[in-house]
């Protein structure tokens, strides 16, 4: 039986009160993102929906550092790019392509070879790390039967692309309702899947965290890192709210689709100086702190596994960019792709107006997240 308030009586009222409380809560004091003892061989990333596409971009772009990825309902490298300028790497992204071909698979995405060759061309140009950095990496992908937002075709094509880029079959875990027998939690809607939070398994809708009697966070971490100690019953560490403006161009976080505040979970052992792994978790659309408060990063079950296994968890935060913010920041600018806003706080995987390098190393959001990782590893100055 679920313990979640989302499934108790008067669900709508409770949900409304929860959201109002989250929005009304005063912002926590920001701290400097600390430098910790991070094992450079144990840096990984996961995400859901737009966060899965961004996690995939971050993994492929920085494969020399990132050794594993978990992609929930998303992830197909460079799928939204309509054309690429071979001289400077400018990507002409398309929101209609992202929504139709990449997410709904109408028409289906291109064959895996197209995306493999695109990544190879980017690597050859030096826009992403050499592809041999992917060898030996662990990749987890998940698609649910009731997910009508991102098609299973996209997720399965993403697995094919990773295989084409040299990742061994045994290192790719594809959890799909099309397996025989179906994978655990495979009846899920478009959501991060948990054992007991927050709404019925087949639901698609906020907060996009579903009770499917399946511990997806544990499955991701154990596929990437191997056998782990049992998850903690009580957290030993603490959450740190840090200033993301330090990692945005000119400190302009919001106009570049980044919230001013991100969150870090540091287990007590890691705070005490022990060598720890680092896992970056990227929320999906409508899962930002602006919408859910702390619900995403406290409800998906990631911190409990991290706490008992010396894993620091970084939760960067996107921001819902408005047209007003963009026009004030870029007066008189013509926006190339006609889609100048990010109304749902998604990560930039199809080329919002503020970035036409979104899928390569110098993309604004990829650069920001990578700089956060470098700071945690003690490799980036203030």
Short mmCIF file of N, CA, C and O in Angstrom, two decimals, residues 135-256:
data_model
loop_
_atom_site.label_atom_id
_atom_site.label_comp_id
_atom_site.label_asym_id
_atom_site.label_seq_id
_atom_site.Cartn_x
_atom_site.Cartn_y
_atom_site.Cartn_z
N UNK A 135 33.51 3.65 -24.39
CA UNK A 135 33.77 2.22 -24.20
C UNK A 135 33.78 1.86 -22.72
O UNK A 135 34.43 2.52 -21.91
N UNK A 136 33.02 0.83 -22.37
CA UNK A 136 32.95 0.37 -21.00
C UNK A 136 31.94 1.10 -20.13
O UNK A 136 31.72 0.72 -18.97
N UNK A 137 31.31 2.16 -20.67
CA UNK A 137 30.30 2.88 -19.90
C UNK A 137 29.04 2.04 -19.72
O UNK A 137 28.74 1.15 -20.52
N UNK A 138 28.30 2.33 -18.65
CA UNK A 138 27.06 1.63 -18.34
C UNK A 138 25.88 2.56 -18.64
O UNK A 138 25.88 3.72 -18.21
N UNK A 139 24.90 2.05 -19.37
CA UNK A 139 23.74 2.86 -19.74
C UNK A 139 22.46 2.11 -19.40
O UNK A 139 22.30 0.93 -19.75
N UNK A 140 21.56 2.79 -18.72
CA UNK A 140 20.23 2.28 -18.35
C UNK A 140 19.19 3.11 -19.09
O UNK A 140 19.26 4.34 -19.09
N UNK A 141 18.22 2.45 -19.73
CA UNK A 141 17.13 3.15 -20.40
C UNK A 141 15.81 2.52 -19.99
O UNK A 141 15.72 1.30 -19.81
N UNK A 142 14.77 3.36 -19.85
CA UNK A 142 13.46 2.88 -19.40
C UNK A 142 12.35 3.51 -20.22
O UNK A 142 12.36 4.72 -20.48
N UNK A 143 11.36 2.68 -20.61
CA UNK A 143 10.15 3.19 -21.26
C UNK A 143 8.94 2.42 -20.73
O UNK A 143 8.98 1.18 -20.63
N UNK A 144 7.89 3.14 -20.36
CA UNK A 144 6.70 2.53 -19.80
C UNK A 144 5.57 2.36 -20.82
O UNK A 144 5.45 3.14 -21.75
N UNK A 145 4.74 1.35 -20.59
CA UNK A 145 3.65 1.04 -21.51
C UNK A 145 2.66 2.20 -21.66
O UNK A 145 2.16 2.48 -22.74
N UNK A 146 2.37 2.90 -20.55
CA UNK A 146 1.36 3.96 -20.57
C UNK A 146 1.95 5.33 -20.90
O UNK A 146 1.24 6.33 -20.82
N UNK A 147 3.20 5.37 -21.30
CA UNK A 147 3.83 6.64 -21.64
C UNK A 147 3.44 7.04 -23.06
O UNK A 147 3.89 6.45 -24.04
N UNK A 148 2.60 8.06 -23.18
CA UNK A 148 2.19 8.57 -24.48
C UNK A 148 2.87 9.90 -24.79
O UNK A 148 2.51 10.58 -25.75
N UNK A 149 3.85 10.26 -23.98
CA UNK A 149 4.59 11.51 -24.19
C UNK A 149 5.86 11.26 -24.99
O UNK A 149 6.14 11.96 -25.96
N UNK A 150 6.64 10.28 -24.57
CA UNK A 150 7.85 9.88 -25.31
C UNK A 150 7.69 8.41 -25.69
O UNK A 150 7.58 7.54 -24.83
N UNK A 151 7.70 8.15 -26.98
CA UNK A 151 7.46 6.81 -27.49
C UNK A 151 8.58 5.82 -27.11
O UNK A 151 9.75 6.20 -27.01
N UNK A 152 8.19 4.57 -26.96
CA UNK A 152 9.18 3.52 -26.74
C UNK A 152 10.15 3.44 -27.91
O UNK A 152 11.31 3.02 -27.75
N UNK A 153 9.70 3.84 -29.10
CA UNK A 153 10.57 3.80 -30.28
C UNK A 153 11.80 4.68 -30.06
O UNK A 153 12.93 4.31 -30.39
N UNK A 154 11.59 5.86 -29.50
CA UNK A 154 12.69 6.79 -29.24
C UNK A 154 13.68 6.20 -28.24
O UNK A 154 14.90 6.25 -28.45
N UNK A 155 13.16 5.64 -27.15
CA UNK A 155 14.05 5.09 -26.12
C UNK A 155 14.82 3.89 -26.67
O UNK A 155 16.03 3.76 -26.46
N UNK A 156 14.14 3.03 -27.39
CA UNK A 156 14.81 1.85 -27.96
C UNK A 156 15.83 2.26 -29.02
O UNK A 156 16.90 1.65 -29.13
N UNK A 157 15.51 3.31 -29.80
CA UNK A 157 16.48 3.80 -30.79
C UNK A 157 17.69 4.37 -30.08
O UNK A 157 18.83 4.23 -30.57
N UNK A 158 17.46 4.99 -28.94
CA UNK A 158 18.59 5.49 -28.15
C UNK A 158 19.53 4.37 -27.73
O UNK A 158 20.75 4.53 -27.75
N UNK A 159 18.97 3.24 -27.34
CA UNK A 159 19.79 2.08 -26.98
C UNK A 159 20.59 1.60 -28.19
O UNK A 159 21.77 1.25 -28.07
N UNK A 160 19.95 1.60 -29.36
CA UNK A 160 20.65 1.18 -30.59
C UNK A 160 21.81 2.12 -30.92
O UNK A 160 22.86 1.68 -31.39
N UNK A 161 21.61 3.42 -30.69
CA UNK A 161 22.67 4.38 -30.97
C UNK A 161 23.86 4.13 -30.05
O UNK A 161 25.02 4.12 -30.49
N UNK A 162 23.59 3.90 -28.77
CA UNK A 162 24.70 3.60 -27.85
C UNK A 162 25.45 2.36 -28.30
O UNK A 162 26.69 2.31 -28.25
N UNK A 163 24.71 1.35 -28.73
CA UNK A 163 25.39 0.14 -29.22
C UNK A 163 26.25 0.47 -30.43
O UNK A 163 27.38 -0.04 -30.55
N UNK A 164 25.74 1.32 -31.32
CA UNK A 164 26.50 1.71 -32.50
C UNK A 164 27.73 2.55 -32.18
O UNK A 164 28.66 2.62 -32.97
N UNK A 165 27.72 3.18 -31.00
CA UNK A 165 28.85 3.99 -30.57
C UNK A 165 29.87 3.18 -29.78
O UNK A 165 30.82 3.73 -29.24
N UNK A 166 29.66 1.87 -29.69
CA UNK A 166 30.68 1.00 -29.12
C UNK A 166 30.44 0.50 -27.72
O UNK A 166 31.31 -0.15 -27.14
N UNK A 167 29.27 0.76 -27.14
CA UNK A 167 28.98 0.24 -25.81
C UNK A 167 28.47 -1.20 -25.94
O UNK A 167 27.56 -1.48 -26.72
N UNK A 168 29.07 -2.10 -25.17
CA UNK A 168 28.75 -3.52 -25.26
C UNK A 168 27.32 -3.79 -24.82
O UNK A 168 26.76 -3.09 -23.96
N UNK A 169 26.72 -4.82 -25.42
CA UNK A 169 25.32 -5.17 -25.13
C UNK A 169 25.10 -5.41 -23.64
O UNK A 169 24.07 -5.00 -23.08
N UNK A 170 26.06 -6.04 -22.98
CA UNK A 170 25.88 -6.34 -21.56
C UNK A 170 25.95 -5.09 -20.68
O UNK A 170 25.56 -5.11 -19.50
N UNK A 171 26.43 -3.98 -21.24
CA UNK A 171 26.51 -2.73 -20.48
C UNK A 171 25.29 -1.83 -20.71
O UNK A 171 25.20 -0.76 -20.11
N UNK A 172 24.38 -2.27 -21.57
CA UNK A 172 23.16 -1.50 -21.85
C UNK A 172 21.97 -2.24 -21.24
O UNK A 172 21.68 -3.38 -21.61
N UNK A 173 21.30 -1.61 -20.29
CA UNK A 173 20.10 -2.18 -19.68
C UNK A 173 18.89 -1.43 -20.23
O UNK A 173 18.70 -0.25 -19.92
N UNK A 174 18.10 -2.09 -21.08
CA UNK A 174 16.89 -1.49 -21.63
C UNK A 174 15.69 -2.09 -20.93
O UNK A 174 15.37 -3.27 -21.12
N UNK A 175 15.05 -1.31 -20.07
CA UNK A 175 13.88 -1.77 -19.32
C UNK A 175 12.64 -1.32 -20.08
O UNK A 175 12.34 -0.12 -20.14
N UNK A 176 11.90 -2.28 -20.65
CA UNK A 176 10.77 -1.95 -21.52
C UNK A 176 9.61 -2.88 -21.28
O UNK A 176 9.79 -4.06 -20.94
N UNK A 177 8.40 -2.35 -21.48
CA UNK A 177 7.20 -3.19 -21.39
C UNK A 177 7.15 -4.21 -22.51
O UNK A 177 6.36 -5.16 -22.47
N UNK A 178 8.00 -4.07 -23.52
CA UNK A 178 8.00 -5.00 -24.64
C UNK A 178 8.86 -6.22 -24.40
O UNK A 178 8.91 -7.12 -25.24
N UNK A 179 9.51 -6.27 -23.24
CA UNK A 179 10.29 -7.44 -22.90
C UNK A 179 9.38 -8.59 -22.48
O UNK A 179 8.23 -8.39 -22.10
N UNK A 180 9.88 -9.79 -22.56
CA UNK A 180 9.18 -10.98 -22.07
C UNK A 180 10.04 -11.67 -21.03
O UNK A 180 11.10 -12.20 -21.35
N UNK A 181 9.60 -11.72 -19.77
CA UNK A 181 8.45 -11.00 -19.22
C UNK A 181 8.71 -9.50 -19.17
O UNK A 181 9.88 -9.09 -19.20
N UNK A 182 7.67 -8.68 -19.09
CA UNK A 182 7.86 -7.23 -19.05
C UNK A 182 8.74 -6.81 -17.88
O UNK A 182 8.77 -7.45 -16.83
N UNK A 183 9.47 -5.74 -18.08
CA UNK A 183 10.37 -5.25 -17.05
C UNK A 183 9.58 -4.75 -15.84
O UNK A 183 8.42 -4.36 -15.96
N UNK A 184 10.19 -4.76 -14.65
CA UNK A 184 9.52 -4.22 -13.45
C UNK A 184 9.10 -2.77 -13.67
O UNK A 184 9.84 -1.98 -14.27
N UNK A 185 7.90 -2.43 -13.22
CA UNK A 185 7.42 -1.06 -13.36
C UNK A 185 7.02 -0.66 -14.74
O UNK A 185 6.76 0.52 -15.01
N UNK A 186 6.96 -1.62 -15.66
CA UNK A 186 6.79 -1.27 -17.08
C UNK A 186 5.40 -0.79 -17.45
O UNK A 186 5.19 -0.38 -18.59
N UNK A 187 4.44 -0.81 -16.54
CA UNK A 187 3.11 -0.26 -16.83
C UNK A 187 3.08 1.26 -16.65
O UNK A 187 2.03 1.88 -16.79
N UNK A 188 4.21 1.86 -16.40
CA UNK A 188 4.28 3.27 -16.03
C UNK A 188 3.83 4.21 -17.12
O UNK A 188 4.00 3.96 -18.32
N UNK A 189 3.27 5.34 -16.68
CA UNK A 189 3.08 6.48 -17.55
C UNK A 189 4.39 7.24 -17.67
O UNK A 189 5.46 6.74 -17.33
N UNK A 190 4.29 8.47 -18.14
CA UNK A 190 5.49 9.30 -18.32
C UNK A 190 5.92 9.80 -16.96
O UNK A 190 5.37 10.79 -16.44
N UNK A 191 6.91 9.13 -16.36
CA UNK A 191 7.23 9.43 -14.96
C UNK A 191 8.54 8.80 -14.54
O UNK A 191 9.05 7.88 -15.18
N UNK A 192 9.08 9.33 -13.43
CA UNK A 192 10.13 8.63 -12.70
C UNK A 192 9.42 7.61 -11.82
O UNK A 192 8.45 7.92 -11.13
N UNK A 193 9.90 6.38 -11.83
CA UNK A 193 9.19 5.29 -11.18
C UNK A 193 9.79 5.00 -9.80
O UNK A 193 11.02 4.94 -9.64
N UNK A 194 8.91 4.83 -8.81
CA UNK A 194 9.36 4.57 -7.45
C UNK A 194 8.61 3.37 -6.87
O UNK A 194 7.69 2.82 -7.48
N UNK A 195 9.00 3.00 -5.65
CA UNK A 195 8.33 1.91 -4.95
C UNK A 195 7.00 2.35 -4.34
O UNK A 195 6.05 1.57 -4.28
N UNK A 196 6.91 3.62 -3.88
CA UNK A 196 5.71 3.99 -3.13
C UNK A 196 5.34 5.48 -3.22
O UNK A 196 4.69 6.01 -2.32
N UNK A 197 5.73 6.18 -4.25
CA UNK A 197 5.40 7.59 -4.39
C UNK A 197 5.24 7.90 -5.88
O UNK A 197 5.95 7.32 -6.69
N UNK A 198 4.37 8.69 -6.30
CA UNK A 198 3.50 9.58 -5.56
C UNK A 198 2.07 9.46 -6.09
O UNK A 198 1.13 9.97 -5.48
N UNK A 199 1.88 8.77 -7.23
CA UNK A 199 0.56 8.61 -7.81
C UNK A 199 0.52 7.27 -8.56
O UNK A 199 1.55 6.63 -8.74
N UNK A 200 -0.67 6.83 -8.99
CA UNK A 200 -0.78 5.51 -9.63
C UNK A 200 0.17 5.33 -10.82
O UNK A 200 0.47 6.27 -11.55
N UNK A 201 0.60 4.11 -11.01
CA UNK A 201 1.70 3.80 -11.93
C UNK A 201 1.47 4.30 -13.35
O UNK A 201 2.37 4.83 -13.99
N UNK A 202 0.27 4.13 -13.88
CA UNK A 202 0.02 4.45 -15.28
C UNK A 202 -0.30 5.92 -15.53
O UNK A 202 -0.57 6.32 -16.66
N UNK A 203 -0.25 6.75 -14.49
CA UNK A 203 -0.60 8.16 -14.62
C UNK A 203 0.47 8.93 -15.38
O UNK A 203 1.66 8.66 -15.25
N UNK A 204 0.04 9.92 -16.17
CA UNK A 204 0.95 10.90 -16.74
C UNK A 204 0.45 12.28 -16.33
O UNK A 204 -0.65 12.68 -16.70
N UNK A 205 1.24 12.98 -15.55
CA UNK A 205 0.86 14.29 -15.06
C UNK A 205 1.69 14.64 -13.85
O UNK A 205 2.35 13.78 -13.26
N UNK A 206 1.70 15.93 -13.46
CA UNK A 206 2.48 16.35 -12.30
C UNK A 206 2.16 15.52 -11.07
O UNK A 206 1.01 15.17 -10.87
N UNK A 207 3.17 15.15 -10.29
CA UNK A 207 4.57 15.57 -10.37
C UNK A 207 5.43 14.66 -11.25
O UNK A 207 6.66 14.76 -11.20
N UNK A 208 4.82 13.77 -12.03
CA UNK A 208 5.54 12.84 -12.90
C UNK A 208 6.48 11.94 -12.08
O UNK A 208 7.61 11.64 -12.49
N UNK A 209 6.00 11.53 -10.92
CA UNK A 209 6.68 10.56 -10.06
C UNK A 209 5.62 9.54 -9.67
O UNK A 209 4.63 9.89 -9.04
N UNK A 210 5.81 8.28 -10.08
CA UNK A 210 4.74 7.29 -9.94
C UNK A 210 5.12 6.11 -9.05
O UNK A 210 6.28 5.68 -9.02
N UNK A 211 4.10 5.58 -8.39
CA UNK A 211 4.23 4.39 -7.55
C UNK A 211 3.98 3.16 -8.42
O UNK A 211 2.86 2.85 -8.77
N UNK A 212 5.06 2.48 -8.77
CA UNK A 212 4.98 1.28 -9.61
C UNK A 212 5.61 0.07 -8.92
O UNK A 212 5.95 -0.92 -9.58
N UNK A 213 5.82 0.18 -7.62
CA UNK A 213 6.46 -0.91 -6.87
C UNK A 213 7.81 -1.29 -7.48
O UNK A 213 8.18 -2.46 -7.53
N UNK A 214 8.53 -0.28 -7.93
CA UNK A 214 9.83 -0.50 -8.58
C UNK A 214 10.75 0.64 -8.18
O UNK A 214 10.42 1.83 -8.35
N UNK A 215 11.92 0.30 -7.67
CA UNK A 215 12.88 1.29 -7.21
C UNK A 215 13.82 1.65 -8.37
O UNK A 215 14.89 1.08 -8.53
N UNK A 216 13.39 2.62 -9.16
CA UNK A 216 14.16 2.97 -10.35
C UNK A 216 15.50 3.61 -10.01
O UNK A 216 16.52 3.35 -10.67
N UNK A 217 15.53 4.44 -8.98
CA UNK A 217 16.80 5.05 -8.57
C UNK A 217 17.83 3.99 -8.21
O UNK A 217 18.99 4.06 -8.63
N UNK A 218 17.40 2.99 -7.45
CA UNK A 218 18.31 1.91 -7.10
C UNK A 218 18.76 1.12 -8.32
O UNK A 218 19.93 0.74 -8.43
N UNK A 219 17.82 0.89 -9.25
CA UNK A 219 18.17 0.15 -10.46
C UNK A 219 19.20 0.90 -11.29
O UNK A 219 20.16 0.31 -11.82
N UNK A 220 19.04 2.21 -11.41
CA UNK A 220 19.99 3.01 -12.17
C UNK A 220 21.37 2.98 -11.54
O UNK A 220 22.39 2.70 -12.21
N UNK A 221 21.43 3.26 -10.26
CA UNK A 221 22.73 3.32 -9.59
C UNK A 221 23.43 1.97 -9.57
O UNK A 221 24.66 1.89 -9.74
N UNK A 222 22.68 0.89 -9.39
CA UNK A 222 23.32 -0.43 -9.35
C UNK A 222 23.76 -0.88 -10.73
O UNK A 222 24.76 -1.61 -10.86
N UNK A 223 23.06 -0.46 -11.77
CA UNK A 223 23.55 -0.79 -13.11
C UNK A 223 24.83 -0.04 -13.40
O UNK A 223 25.77 -0.59 -14.00
N UNK A 224 24.90 1.22 -13.00
CA UNK A 224 26.08 2.03 -13.29
C UNK A 224 27.26 1.64 -12.42
O UNK A 224 28.39 1.47 -12.91
N UNK A 225 27.03 1.45 -11.12
CA UNK A 225 28.14 1.27 -10.17
C UNK A 225 28.34 -0.17 -9.71
O UNK A 225 29.32 -0.46 -9.03
N UNK A 226 27.42 -1.06 -10.06
CA UNK A 226 27.53 -2.43 -9.59
C UNK A 226 26.82 -2.60 -8.26
O UNK A 226 26.10 -1.71 -7.79
N UNK A 227 27.00 -3.76 -7.60
CA UNK A 227 26.31 -4.03 -6.34
C UNK A 227 26.57 -2.94 -5.30
O UNK A 227 27.70 -2.48 -5.14
N UNK A 228 25.49 -2.54 -4.62
CA UNK A 228 25.58 -1.49 -3.62
C UNK A 228 25.10 -1.98 -2.26
O UNK A 228 24.36 -2.96 -2.17
N UNK A 229 25.51 -1.27 -1.22
CA UNK A 229 24.98 -1.54 0.12
C UNK A 229 23.50 -1.17 0.15
O UNK A 229 23.04 -0.33 -0.63
N UNK A 230 22.72 -1.78 1.03
CA UNK A 230 21.29 -1.42 1.12
C UNK A 230 21.12 0.08 1.35
O UNK A 230 21.96 0.73 1.97
N UNK A 231 20.03 0.61 0.81
CA UNK A 231 19.80 2.05 0.95
C UNK A 231 19.55 2.41 2.42
O UNK A 231 19.07 1.60 3.21
N UNK A 232 19.86 3.65 2.75
CA UNK A 232 19.73 4.13 4.13
C UNK A 232 18.26 4.30 4.50
O UNK A 232 17.45 4.74 3.68
N UNK A 233 17.93 3.96 5.72
CA UNK A 233 16.59 4.22 6.24
C UNK A 233 16.45 5.67 6.68
O UNK A 233 15.37 6.27 6.56
N UNK A 234 17.53 6.23 7.20
CA UNK A 234 17.55 7.63 7.65
C UNK A 234 18.76 8.30 7.02
O UNK A 234 19.87 7.76 7.06
N UNK A 235 18.57 9.47 6.43
CA UNK A 235 19.67 10.16 5.78
C UNK A 235 20.64 10.73 6.81
O UNK A 235 20.24 11.31 7.82
N UNK A 236 21.93 10.58 6.51
CA UNK A 236 22.97 11.08 7.42
C UNK A 236 23.48 12.45 7.00
O UNK A 236 24.08 13.17 7.80
N UNK A 237 23.27 12.79 5.73
CA UNK A 237 23.89 13.99 5.18
C UNK A 237 22.97 15.19 5.19
O UNK A 237 21.99 15.25 5.93
N UNK A 238 23.29 16.14 4.32
CA UNK A 238 22.47 17.35 4.25
C UNK A 238 22.36 17.84 2.82
O UNK A 238 23.19 17.52 1.96
N UNK A 239 21.33 18.65 2.59
CA UNK A 239 21.12 19.29 1.30
C UNK A 239 21.75 20.67 1.33
O UNK A 239 21.65 21.40 2.32
N UNK A 240 22.40 21.03 0.24
CA UNK A 240 23.00 22.35 0.09
C UNK A 240 22.35 23.04 -1.10
O UNK A 240 22.35 22.50 -2.22
N UNK A 241 21.77 24.21 -0.89
CA UNK A 241 21.26 25.03 -1.98
C UNK A 241 22.37 25.98 -2.41
O UNK A 241 22.89 26.74 -1.58
N UNK A 242 22.74 25.92 -3.67
CA UNK A 242 23.88 26.71 -4.15
C UNK A 242 23.47 27.64 -5.29
O UNK A 242 22.44 27.43 -5.95
N UNK A 243 24.27 28.63 -5.54
CA UNK A 243 23.99 29.66 -6.53
C UNK A 243 24.42 29.19 -7.91
O UNK A 243 25.61 29.04 -8.18
N UNK A 244 23.44 28.96 -8.80
CA UNK A 244 23.77 28.51 -10.15
C UNK A 244 24.23 29.66 -11.06
O UNK A 244 24.76 29.41 -12.15
N UNK A 245 24.03 30.90 -10.62
CA UNK A 245 24.46 32.02 -11.46
C UNK A 245 25.97 32.00 -11.66
O UNK A 245 26.47 32.54 -12.66
N UNK A 246 26.70 31.38 -10.73
CA UNK A 246 28.14 31.30 -10.87
C UNK A 246 28.57 30.49 -12.08
O UNK A 246 29.73 30.58 -12.51
N UNK A 247 27.65 29.72 -12.65
CA UNK A 247 27.99 28.81 -13.75
C UNK A 247 27.33 29.20 -15.07
O UNK A 247 27.44 28.48 -16.06
N UNK A 248 26.64 30.34 -15.08
CA UNK A 248 25.95 30.81 -16.28
C UNK A 248 26.76 31.92 -16.93
O UNK A 248 27.51 32.63 -16.25
N UNK A 249 26.64 32.10 -18.24
CA UNK A 249 27.38 33.17 -18.93
C UNK A 249 27.07 34.53 -18.32
O UNK A 249 25.91 34.94 -18.26
N UNK A 250 28.12 35.21 -17.84
CA UNK A 250 27.92 36.53 -17.26
C UNK A 250 27.04 36.53 -16.02
O UNK A 250 26.52 37.58 -15.62
N UNK A 251 26.84 35.35 -15.41
CA UNK A 251 25.98 35.25 -14.25
C UNK A 251 24.50 35.29 -14.58
O UNK A 251 23.65 35.29 -13.68
N UNK A 252 24.16 35.30 -15.87
CA UNK A 252 22.75 35.41 -16.30
C UNK A 252 22.14 34.02 -16.40
O UNK A 252 22.08 33.41 -17.47
N UNK A 253 21.70 33.51 -15.26
CA UNK A 253 21.16 32.15 -15.23
C UNK A 253 19.79 32.05 -15.88
O UNK A 253 19.57 31.25 -16.80
N UNK A 254 18.85 32.88 -15.44
CA UNK A 254 17.45 32.68 -15.82
C UNK A 254 17.20 32.85 -17.31
O UNK A 254 16.45 32.09 -17.91
N UNK A 255 17.84 33.83 -17.93
CA UNK A 255 17.61 34.04 -19.35
C UNK A 255 18.20 32.91 -20.19
O UNK A 255 17.86 32.74 -21.36
N UNK A 256 19.08 32.11 -19.59
CA UNK A 256 19.65 30.95 -20.27
C UNK A 256 19.02 29.64 -19.79
O UNK A 256 19.59 28.56 -19.96
#
